mmCIF file of C-alpha atoms in Angstrom:
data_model
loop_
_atom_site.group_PDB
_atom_site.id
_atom_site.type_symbol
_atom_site.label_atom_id
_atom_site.label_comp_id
_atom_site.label_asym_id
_atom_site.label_seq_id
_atom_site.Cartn_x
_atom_site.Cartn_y
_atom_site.Cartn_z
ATOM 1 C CA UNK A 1 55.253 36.331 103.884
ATOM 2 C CA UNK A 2 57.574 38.582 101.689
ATOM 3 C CA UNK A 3 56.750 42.137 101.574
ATOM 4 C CA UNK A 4 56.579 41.748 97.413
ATOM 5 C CA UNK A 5 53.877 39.092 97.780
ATOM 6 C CA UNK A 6 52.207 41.521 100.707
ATOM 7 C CA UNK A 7 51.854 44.213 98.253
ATOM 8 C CA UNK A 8 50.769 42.054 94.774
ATOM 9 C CA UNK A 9 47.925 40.604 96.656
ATOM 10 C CA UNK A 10 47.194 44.499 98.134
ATOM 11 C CA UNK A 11 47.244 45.396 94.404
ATOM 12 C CA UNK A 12 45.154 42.498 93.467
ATOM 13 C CA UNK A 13 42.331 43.786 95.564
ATOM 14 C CA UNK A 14 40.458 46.652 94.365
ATOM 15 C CA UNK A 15 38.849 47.558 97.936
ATOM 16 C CA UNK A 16 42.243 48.022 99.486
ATOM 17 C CA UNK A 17 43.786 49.677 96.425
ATOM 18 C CA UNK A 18 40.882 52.351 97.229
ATOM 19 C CA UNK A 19 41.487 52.307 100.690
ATOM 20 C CA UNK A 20 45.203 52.875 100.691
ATOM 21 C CA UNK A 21 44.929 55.723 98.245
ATOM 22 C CA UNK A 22 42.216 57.461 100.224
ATOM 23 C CA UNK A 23 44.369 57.254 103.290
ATOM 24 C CA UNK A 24 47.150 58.703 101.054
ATOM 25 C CA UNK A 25 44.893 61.698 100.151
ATOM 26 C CA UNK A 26 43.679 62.001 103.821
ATOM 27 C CA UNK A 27 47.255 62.584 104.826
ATOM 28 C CA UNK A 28 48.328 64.412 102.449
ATOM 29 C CA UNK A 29 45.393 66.655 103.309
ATOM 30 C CA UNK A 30 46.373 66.682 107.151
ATOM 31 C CA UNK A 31 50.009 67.380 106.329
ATOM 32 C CA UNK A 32 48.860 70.540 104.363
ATOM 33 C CA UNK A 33 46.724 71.689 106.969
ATOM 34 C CA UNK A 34 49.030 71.086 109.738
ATOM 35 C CA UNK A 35 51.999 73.187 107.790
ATOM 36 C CA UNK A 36 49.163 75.965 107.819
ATOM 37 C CA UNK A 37 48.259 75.982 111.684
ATOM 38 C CA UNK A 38 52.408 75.776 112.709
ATOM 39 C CA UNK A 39 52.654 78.784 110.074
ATOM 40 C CA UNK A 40 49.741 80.978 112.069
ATOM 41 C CA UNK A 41 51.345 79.516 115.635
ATOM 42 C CA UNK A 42 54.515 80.945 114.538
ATOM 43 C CA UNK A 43 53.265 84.655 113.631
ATOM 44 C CA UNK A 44 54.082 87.413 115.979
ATOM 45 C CA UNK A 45 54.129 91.016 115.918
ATOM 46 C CA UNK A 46 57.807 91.110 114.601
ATOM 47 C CA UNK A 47 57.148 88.886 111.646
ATOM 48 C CA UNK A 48 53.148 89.422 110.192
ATOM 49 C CA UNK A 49 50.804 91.983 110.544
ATOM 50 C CA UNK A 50 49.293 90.862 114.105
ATOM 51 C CA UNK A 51 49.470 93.310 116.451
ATOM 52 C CA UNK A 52 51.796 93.176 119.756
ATOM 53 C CA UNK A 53 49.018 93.125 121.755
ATOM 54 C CA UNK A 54 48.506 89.250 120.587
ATOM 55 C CA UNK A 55 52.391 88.373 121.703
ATOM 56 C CA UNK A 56 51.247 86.012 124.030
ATOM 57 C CA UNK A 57 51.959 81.998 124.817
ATOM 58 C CA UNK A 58 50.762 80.610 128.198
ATOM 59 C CA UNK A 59 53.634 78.257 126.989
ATOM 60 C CA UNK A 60 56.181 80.349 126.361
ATOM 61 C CA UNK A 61 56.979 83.759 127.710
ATOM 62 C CA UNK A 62 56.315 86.664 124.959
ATOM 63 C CA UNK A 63 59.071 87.617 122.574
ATOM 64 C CA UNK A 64 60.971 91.217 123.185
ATOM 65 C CA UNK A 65 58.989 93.885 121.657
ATOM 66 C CA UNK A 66 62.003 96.752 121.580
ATOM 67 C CA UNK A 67 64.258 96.735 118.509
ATOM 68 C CA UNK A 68 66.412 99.033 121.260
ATOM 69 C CA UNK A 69 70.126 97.611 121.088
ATOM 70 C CA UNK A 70 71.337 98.208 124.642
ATOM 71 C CA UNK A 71 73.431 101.342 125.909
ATOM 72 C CA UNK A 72 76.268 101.476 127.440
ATOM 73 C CA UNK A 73 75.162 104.118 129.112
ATOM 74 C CA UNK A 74 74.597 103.897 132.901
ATOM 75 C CA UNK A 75 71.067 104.168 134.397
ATOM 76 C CA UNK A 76 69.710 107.577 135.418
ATOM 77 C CA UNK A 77 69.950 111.255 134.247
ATOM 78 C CA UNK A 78 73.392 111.589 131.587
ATOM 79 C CA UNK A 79 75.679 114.260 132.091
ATOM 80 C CA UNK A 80 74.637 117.539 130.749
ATOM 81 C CA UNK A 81 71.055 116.714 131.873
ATOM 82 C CA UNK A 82 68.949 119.270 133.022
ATOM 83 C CA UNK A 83 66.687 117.720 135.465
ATOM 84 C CA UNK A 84 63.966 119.253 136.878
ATOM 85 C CA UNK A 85 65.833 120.692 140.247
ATOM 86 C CA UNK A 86 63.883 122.684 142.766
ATOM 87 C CA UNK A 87 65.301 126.572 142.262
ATOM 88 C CA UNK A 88 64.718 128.727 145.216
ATOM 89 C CA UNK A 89 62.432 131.929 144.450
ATOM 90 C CA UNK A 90 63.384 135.819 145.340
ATOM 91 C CA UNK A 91 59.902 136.208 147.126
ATOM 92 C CA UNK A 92 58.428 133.637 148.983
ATOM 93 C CA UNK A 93 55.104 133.253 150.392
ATOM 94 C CA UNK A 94 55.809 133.291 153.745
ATOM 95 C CA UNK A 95 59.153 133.882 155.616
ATOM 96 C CA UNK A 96 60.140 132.516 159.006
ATOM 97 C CA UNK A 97 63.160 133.729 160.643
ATOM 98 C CA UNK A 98 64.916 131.029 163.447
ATOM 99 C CA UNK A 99 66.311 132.873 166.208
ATOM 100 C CA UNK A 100 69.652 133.220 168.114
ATOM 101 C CA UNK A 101 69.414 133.032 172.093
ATOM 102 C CA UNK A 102 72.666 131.682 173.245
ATOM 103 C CA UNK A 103 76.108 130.765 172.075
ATOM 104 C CA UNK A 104 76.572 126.901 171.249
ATOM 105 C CA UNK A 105 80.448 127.233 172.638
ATOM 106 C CA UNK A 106 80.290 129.530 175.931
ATOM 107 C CA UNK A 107 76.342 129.534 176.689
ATOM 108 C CA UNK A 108 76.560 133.564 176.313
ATOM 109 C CA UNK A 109 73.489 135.460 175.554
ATOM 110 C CA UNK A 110 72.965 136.522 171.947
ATOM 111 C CA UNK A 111 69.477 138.260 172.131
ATOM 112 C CA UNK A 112 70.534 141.296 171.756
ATOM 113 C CA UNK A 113 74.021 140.841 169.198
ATOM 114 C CA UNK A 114 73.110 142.010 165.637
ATOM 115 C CA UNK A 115 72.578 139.554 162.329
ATOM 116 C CA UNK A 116 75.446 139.386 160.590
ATOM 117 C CA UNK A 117 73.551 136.827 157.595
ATOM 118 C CA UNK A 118 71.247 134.339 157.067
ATOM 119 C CA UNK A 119 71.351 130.713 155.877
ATOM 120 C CA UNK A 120 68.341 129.729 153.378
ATOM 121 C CA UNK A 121 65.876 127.109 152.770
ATOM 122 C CA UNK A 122 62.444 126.656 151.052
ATOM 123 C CA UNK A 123 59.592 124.542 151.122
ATOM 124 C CA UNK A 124 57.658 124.020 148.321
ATOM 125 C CA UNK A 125 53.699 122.711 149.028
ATOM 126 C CA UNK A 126 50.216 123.195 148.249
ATOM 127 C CA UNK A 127 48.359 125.228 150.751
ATOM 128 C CA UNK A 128 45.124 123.502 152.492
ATOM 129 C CA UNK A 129 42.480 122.775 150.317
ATOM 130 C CA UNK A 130 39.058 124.900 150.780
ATOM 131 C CA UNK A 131 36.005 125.374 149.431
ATOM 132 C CA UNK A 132 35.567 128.807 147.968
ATOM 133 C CA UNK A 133 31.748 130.010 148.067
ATOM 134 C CA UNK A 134 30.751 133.422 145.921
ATOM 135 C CA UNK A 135 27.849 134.237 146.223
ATOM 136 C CA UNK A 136 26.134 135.913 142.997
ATOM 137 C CA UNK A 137 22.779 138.534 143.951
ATOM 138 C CA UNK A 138 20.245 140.226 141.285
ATOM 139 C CA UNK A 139 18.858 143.483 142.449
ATOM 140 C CA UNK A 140 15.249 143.363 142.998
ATOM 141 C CA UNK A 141 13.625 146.652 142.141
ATOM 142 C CA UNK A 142 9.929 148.250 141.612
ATOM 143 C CA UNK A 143 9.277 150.812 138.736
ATOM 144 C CA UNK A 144 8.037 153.788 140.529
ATOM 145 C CA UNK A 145 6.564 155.211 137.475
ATOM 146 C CA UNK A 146 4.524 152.016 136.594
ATOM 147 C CA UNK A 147 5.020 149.433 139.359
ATOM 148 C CA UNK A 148 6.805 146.972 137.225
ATOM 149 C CA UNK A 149 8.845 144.513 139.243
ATOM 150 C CA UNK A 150 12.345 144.180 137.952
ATOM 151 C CA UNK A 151 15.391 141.975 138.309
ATOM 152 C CA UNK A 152 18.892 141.771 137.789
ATOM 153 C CA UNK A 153 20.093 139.677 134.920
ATOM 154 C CA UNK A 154 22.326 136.462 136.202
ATOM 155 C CA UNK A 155 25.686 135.452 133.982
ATOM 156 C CA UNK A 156 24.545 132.906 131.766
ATOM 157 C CA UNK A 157 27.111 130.308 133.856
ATOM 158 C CA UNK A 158 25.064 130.794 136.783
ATOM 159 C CA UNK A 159 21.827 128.616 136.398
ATOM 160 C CA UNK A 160 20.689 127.325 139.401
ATOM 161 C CA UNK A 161 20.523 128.483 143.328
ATOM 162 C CA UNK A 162 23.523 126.109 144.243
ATOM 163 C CA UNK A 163 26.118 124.690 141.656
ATOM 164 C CA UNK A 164 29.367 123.832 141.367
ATOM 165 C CA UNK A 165 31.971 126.063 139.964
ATOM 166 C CA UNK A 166 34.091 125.696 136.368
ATOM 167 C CA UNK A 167 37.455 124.844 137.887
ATOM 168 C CA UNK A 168 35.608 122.103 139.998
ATOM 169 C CA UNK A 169 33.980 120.957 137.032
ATOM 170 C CA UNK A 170 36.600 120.977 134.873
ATOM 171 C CA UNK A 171 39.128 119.254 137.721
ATOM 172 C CA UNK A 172 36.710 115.901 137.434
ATOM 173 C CA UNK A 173 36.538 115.865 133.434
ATOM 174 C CA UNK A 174 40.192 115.788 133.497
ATOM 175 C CA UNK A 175 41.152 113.138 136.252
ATOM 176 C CA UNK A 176 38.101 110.792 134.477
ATOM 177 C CA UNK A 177 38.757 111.492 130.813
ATOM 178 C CA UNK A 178 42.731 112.165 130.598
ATOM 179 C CA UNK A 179 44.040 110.293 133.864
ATOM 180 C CA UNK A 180 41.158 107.421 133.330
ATOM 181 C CA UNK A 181 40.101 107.767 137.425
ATOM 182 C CA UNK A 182 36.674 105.815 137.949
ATOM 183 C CA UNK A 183 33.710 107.862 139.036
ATOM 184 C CA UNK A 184 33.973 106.470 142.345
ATOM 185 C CA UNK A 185 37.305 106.888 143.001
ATOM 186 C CA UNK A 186 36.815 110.565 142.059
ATOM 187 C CA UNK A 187 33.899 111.441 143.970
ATOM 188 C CA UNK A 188 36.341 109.961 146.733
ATOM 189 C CA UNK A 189 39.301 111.659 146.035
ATOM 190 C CA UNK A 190 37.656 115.083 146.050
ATOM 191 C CA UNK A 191 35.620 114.902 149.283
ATOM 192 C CA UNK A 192 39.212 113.347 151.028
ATOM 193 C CA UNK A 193 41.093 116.376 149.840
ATOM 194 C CA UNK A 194 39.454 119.147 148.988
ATOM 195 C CA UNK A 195 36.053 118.396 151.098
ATOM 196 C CA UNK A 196 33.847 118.803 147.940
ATOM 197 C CA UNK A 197 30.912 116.025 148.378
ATOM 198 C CA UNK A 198 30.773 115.421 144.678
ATOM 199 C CA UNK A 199 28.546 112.334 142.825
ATOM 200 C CA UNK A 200 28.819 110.508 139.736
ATOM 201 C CA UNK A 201 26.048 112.029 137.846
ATOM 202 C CA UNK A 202 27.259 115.408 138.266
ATOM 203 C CA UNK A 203 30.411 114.895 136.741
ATOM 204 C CA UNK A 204 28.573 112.849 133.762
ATOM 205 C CA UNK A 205 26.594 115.975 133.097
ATOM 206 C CA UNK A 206 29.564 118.118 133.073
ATOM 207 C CA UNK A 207 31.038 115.873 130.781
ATOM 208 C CA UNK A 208 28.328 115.872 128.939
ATOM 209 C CA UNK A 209 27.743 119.563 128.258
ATOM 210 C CA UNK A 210 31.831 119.794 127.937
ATOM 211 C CA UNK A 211 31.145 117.237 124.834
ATOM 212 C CA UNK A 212 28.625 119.641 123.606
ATOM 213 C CA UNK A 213 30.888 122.774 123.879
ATOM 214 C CA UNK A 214 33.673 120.900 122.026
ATOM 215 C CA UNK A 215 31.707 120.549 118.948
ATOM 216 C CA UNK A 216 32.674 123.385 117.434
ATOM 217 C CA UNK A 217 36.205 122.867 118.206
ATOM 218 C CA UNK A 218 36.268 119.287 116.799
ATOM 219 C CA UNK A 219 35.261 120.548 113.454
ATOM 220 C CA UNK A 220 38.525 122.510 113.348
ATOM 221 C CA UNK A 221 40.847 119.595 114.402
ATOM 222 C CA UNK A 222 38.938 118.032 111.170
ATOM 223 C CA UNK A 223 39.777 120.831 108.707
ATOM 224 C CA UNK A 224 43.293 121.168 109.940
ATOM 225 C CA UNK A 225 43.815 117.776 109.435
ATOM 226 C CA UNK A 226 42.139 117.181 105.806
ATOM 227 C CA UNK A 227 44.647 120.056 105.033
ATOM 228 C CA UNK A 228 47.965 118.575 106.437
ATOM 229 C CA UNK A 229 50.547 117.125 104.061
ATOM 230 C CA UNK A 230 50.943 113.964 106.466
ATOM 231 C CA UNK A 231 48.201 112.321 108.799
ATOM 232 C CA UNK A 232 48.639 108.828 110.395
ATOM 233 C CA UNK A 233 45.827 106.473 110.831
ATOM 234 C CA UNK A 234 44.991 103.406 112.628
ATOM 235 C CA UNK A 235 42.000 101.529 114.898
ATOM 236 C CA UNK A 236 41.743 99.390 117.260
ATOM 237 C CA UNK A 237 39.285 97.221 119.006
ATOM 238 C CA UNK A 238 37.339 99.302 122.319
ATOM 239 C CA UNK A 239 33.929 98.070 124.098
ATOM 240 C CA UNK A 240 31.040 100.371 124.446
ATOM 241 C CA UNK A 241 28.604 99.519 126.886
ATOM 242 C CA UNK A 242 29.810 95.773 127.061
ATOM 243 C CA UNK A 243 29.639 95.629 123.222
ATOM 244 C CA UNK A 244 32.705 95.430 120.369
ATOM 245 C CA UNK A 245 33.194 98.763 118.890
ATOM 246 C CA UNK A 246 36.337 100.079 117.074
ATOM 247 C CA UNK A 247 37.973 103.235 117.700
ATOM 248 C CA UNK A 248 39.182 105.193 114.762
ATOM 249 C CA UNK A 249 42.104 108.182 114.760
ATOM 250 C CA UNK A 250 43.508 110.190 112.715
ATOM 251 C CA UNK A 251 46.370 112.520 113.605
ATOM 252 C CA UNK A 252 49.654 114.456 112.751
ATOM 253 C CA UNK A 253 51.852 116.054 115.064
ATOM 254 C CA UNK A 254 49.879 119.018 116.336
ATOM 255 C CA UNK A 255 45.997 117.237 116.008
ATOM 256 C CA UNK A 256 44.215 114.140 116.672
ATOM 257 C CA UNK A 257 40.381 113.117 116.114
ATOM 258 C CA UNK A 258 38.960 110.191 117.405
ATOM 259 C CA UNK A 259 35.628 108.268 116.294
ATOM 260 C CA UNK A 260 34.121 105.101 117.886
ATOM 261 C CA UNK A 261 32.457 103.215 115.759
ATOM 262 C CA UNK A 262 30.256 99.915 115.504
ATOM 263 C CA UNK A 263 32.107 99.093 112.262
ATOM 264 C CA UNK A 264 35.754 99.167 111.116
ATOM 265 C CA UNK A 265 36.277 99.372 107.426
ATOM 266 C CA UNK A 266 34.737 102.134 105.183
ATOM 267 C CA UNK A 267 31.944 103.365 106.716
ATOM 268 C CA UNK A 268 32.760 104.232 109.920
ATOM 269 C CA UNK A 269 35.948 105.927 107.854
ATOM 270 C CA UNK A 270 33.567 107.959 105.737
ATOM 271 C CA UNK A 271 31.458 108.902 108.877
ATOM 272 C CA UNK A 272 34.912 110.556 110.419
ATOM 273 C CA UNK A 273 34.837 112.903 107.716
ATOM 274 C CA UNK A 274 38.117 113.381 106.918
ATOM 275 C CA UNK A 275 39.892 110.559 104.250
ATOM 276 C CA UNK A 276 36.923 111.308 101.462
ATOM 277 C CA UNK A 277 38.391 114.752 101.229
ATOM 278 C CA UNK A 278 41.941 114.309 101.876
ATOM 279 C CA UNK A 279 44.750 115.028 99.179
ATOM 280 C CA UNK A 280 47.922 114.124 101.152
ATOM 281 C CA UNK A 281 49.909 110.899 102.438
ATOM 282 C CA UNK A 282 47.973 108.674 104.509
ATOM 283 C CA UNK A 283 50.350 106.534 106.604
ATOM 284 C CA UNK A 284 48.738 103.708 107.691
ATOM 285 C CA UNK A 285 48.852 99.361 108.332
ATOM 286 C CA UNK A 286 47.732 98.751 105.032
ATOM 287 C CA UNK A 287 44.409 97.924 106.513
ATOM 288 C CA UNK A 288 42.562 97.179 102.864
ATOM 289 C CA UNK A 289 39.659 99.867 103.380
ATOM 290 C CA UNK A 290 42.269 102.934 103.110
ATOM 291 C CA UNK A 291 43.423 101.740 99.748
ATOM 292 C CA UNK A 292 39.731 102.849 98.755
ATOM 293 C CA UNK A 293 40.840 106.878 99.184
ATOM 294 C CA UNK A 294 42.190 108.905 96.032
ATOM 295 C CA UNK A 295 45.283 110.299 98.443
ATOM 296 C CA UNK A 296 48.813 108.689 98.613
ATOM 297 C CA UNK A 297 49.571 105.708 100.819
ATOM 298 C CA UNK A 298 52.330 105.157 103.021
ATOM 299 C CA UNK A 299 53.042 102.139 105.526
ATOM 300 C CA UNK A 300 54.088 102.637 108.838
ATOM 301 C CA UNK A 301 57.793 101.843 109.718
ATOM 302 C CA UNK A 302 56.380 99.578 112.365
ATOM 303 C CA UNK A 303 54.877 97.353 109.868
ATOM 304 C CA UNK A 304 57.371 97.823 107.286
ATOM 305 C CA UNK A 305 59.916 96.094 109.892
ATOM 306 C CA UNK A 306 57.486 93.695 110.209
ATOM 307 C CA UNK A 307 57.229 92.760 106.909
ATOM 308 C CA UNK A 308 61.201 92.448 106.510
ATOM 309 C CA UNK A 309 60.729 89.903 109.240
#
């Protein structure tokens, strides 16, 4: 049978008529929908507003993030460079002089031959860790005149019969909140080296009651900041206690203020304190909430590339 004759008695048959055209529709449907899903597939960092943290194909190795062109420079320090070179000091800690006794050449004794000069090297090292105890006392004494027993007034920083000191204290805020160590791993790390038999919850109260003393402080990183000319903002997704969160910053090139927050648009901005009452140039990745500010908007370069893209 003729393809002509296959498609008059198609056309002569209303069911099939309706069936071919519905398959027509349900393709052209599929085709659309298939253009959109290779379209997503294809976004990156480089060419849409995902960030580079999604650059990632257990297909395909990631694309290069660096819009570096290569050097011909060789590897290392350039000439000119500074470097950070050990430079010996006038007055060392300790000196220890290497004596003379005989002469390499002839075997002659040289104990008692004068020093014509001396050839010098340091060491530079930390001296032994240990645990430095001071012990604070308050006078006890008994009014003559009316028997009234008095005491000597402690500093307010000494609270309790044993504590640990500031510089301890503040030692185990820094290697858990700037270099990110565990509480484990820091408890460890300071009984290895320095002997101290720290735990966990000592160094979450510290950090605690350094939160608390910071207060202050954090509401002047939010007034200098609501009066800069520039500030850049951005968030990004964090987990608090196992749960999504995001955290919020804003910053220029002397201050930065940070805000975790269960939300990410408006709110949480508003709770931060500082875009209702700023007059300058946000820069920002056009993340639709900031538009919502009376202050000027600026994208980031790193988005403005990827735009271009």
């Amino acid at each position: 049978m003729e393809r002509e004759e296959i498609l008059a008695l198609c056309a002569s048959n209303p069911e099939v008529v309706a069936y071919i055209e519905s398959l027509e529709s349900l393709i052209k449907e599929l085709s659309e929908r298939l253009q959109a899903l290779e379209s997503r597939l294809n976004q990156n960092s480089r060419n849409s507003s995902k960030p580079p943290s999604t650059d990632f194909s257990f297909k395909q190795k990631p694309n290069p993030k660096s819009r570096r062109k290569k050097s011909d420079k060789k590897p290392g320090g350039q000439e000119g460079h500074l470097g950070t070179t050990l430079d010996m000091v006038d007055n060392p800690d300790e000196v220890i002089e290497h004596s003379l006794s005989y002469c390499e050449e002839c075997g002659f004794t040289l104990e008692n031959i004068e020093v014509e000069a001396y050839e010098r090297r340091q060491i530079f090292d930390i001296p032994p860790v240990t645990l430095f105890v001071a012990e604070h006392k308050s006078q006890i004494k008994t009014c003559p005149h009316c028997g009234k027993l008095n005491k000597g007034v402690f500093p307010e920083t000494v609270k309790y019969p044993v504590q640990y000191g500031p510089n301890i204290l503040a030692s185990a805020i820094y290697c858990k909140n700037y270099q990110f160590i565990p509480y484990d791993r820091i408890c460890e790390f300071f009984n290895d080296v320095m002997g101290i038999n720290i735990c966990s919850a000592t160094i979450i109260k510290a950090e605690r009651e350094c939160f608390k003393n910071l207060e202050e402080f954090e509401d002047v990183i939010r007034e200098n900041l609501k009066a800069s000319p520039v500030i850049n903002c951005d968030e990004t997704g964090m987990k608090v206690e196992g749960k999504g969160h995001w955290l919020h910053v804003v910053s220029n090139d002397k201050y930065t203020c940070y805000l975790a927050h269960k939300k990410r648009g408006s709110e949480a901005m508003d709770d931060m304190g500082i875009l209702p009452e700023f007059e300058g140039i946000a820069v920002h990745d056009g993340w639709k909430p900031y538009n919502n500010y009376e202050c000027d908007h600026a994208l980031c370069n790193a988005h403005l590339q990827r735009e271009l893209v």
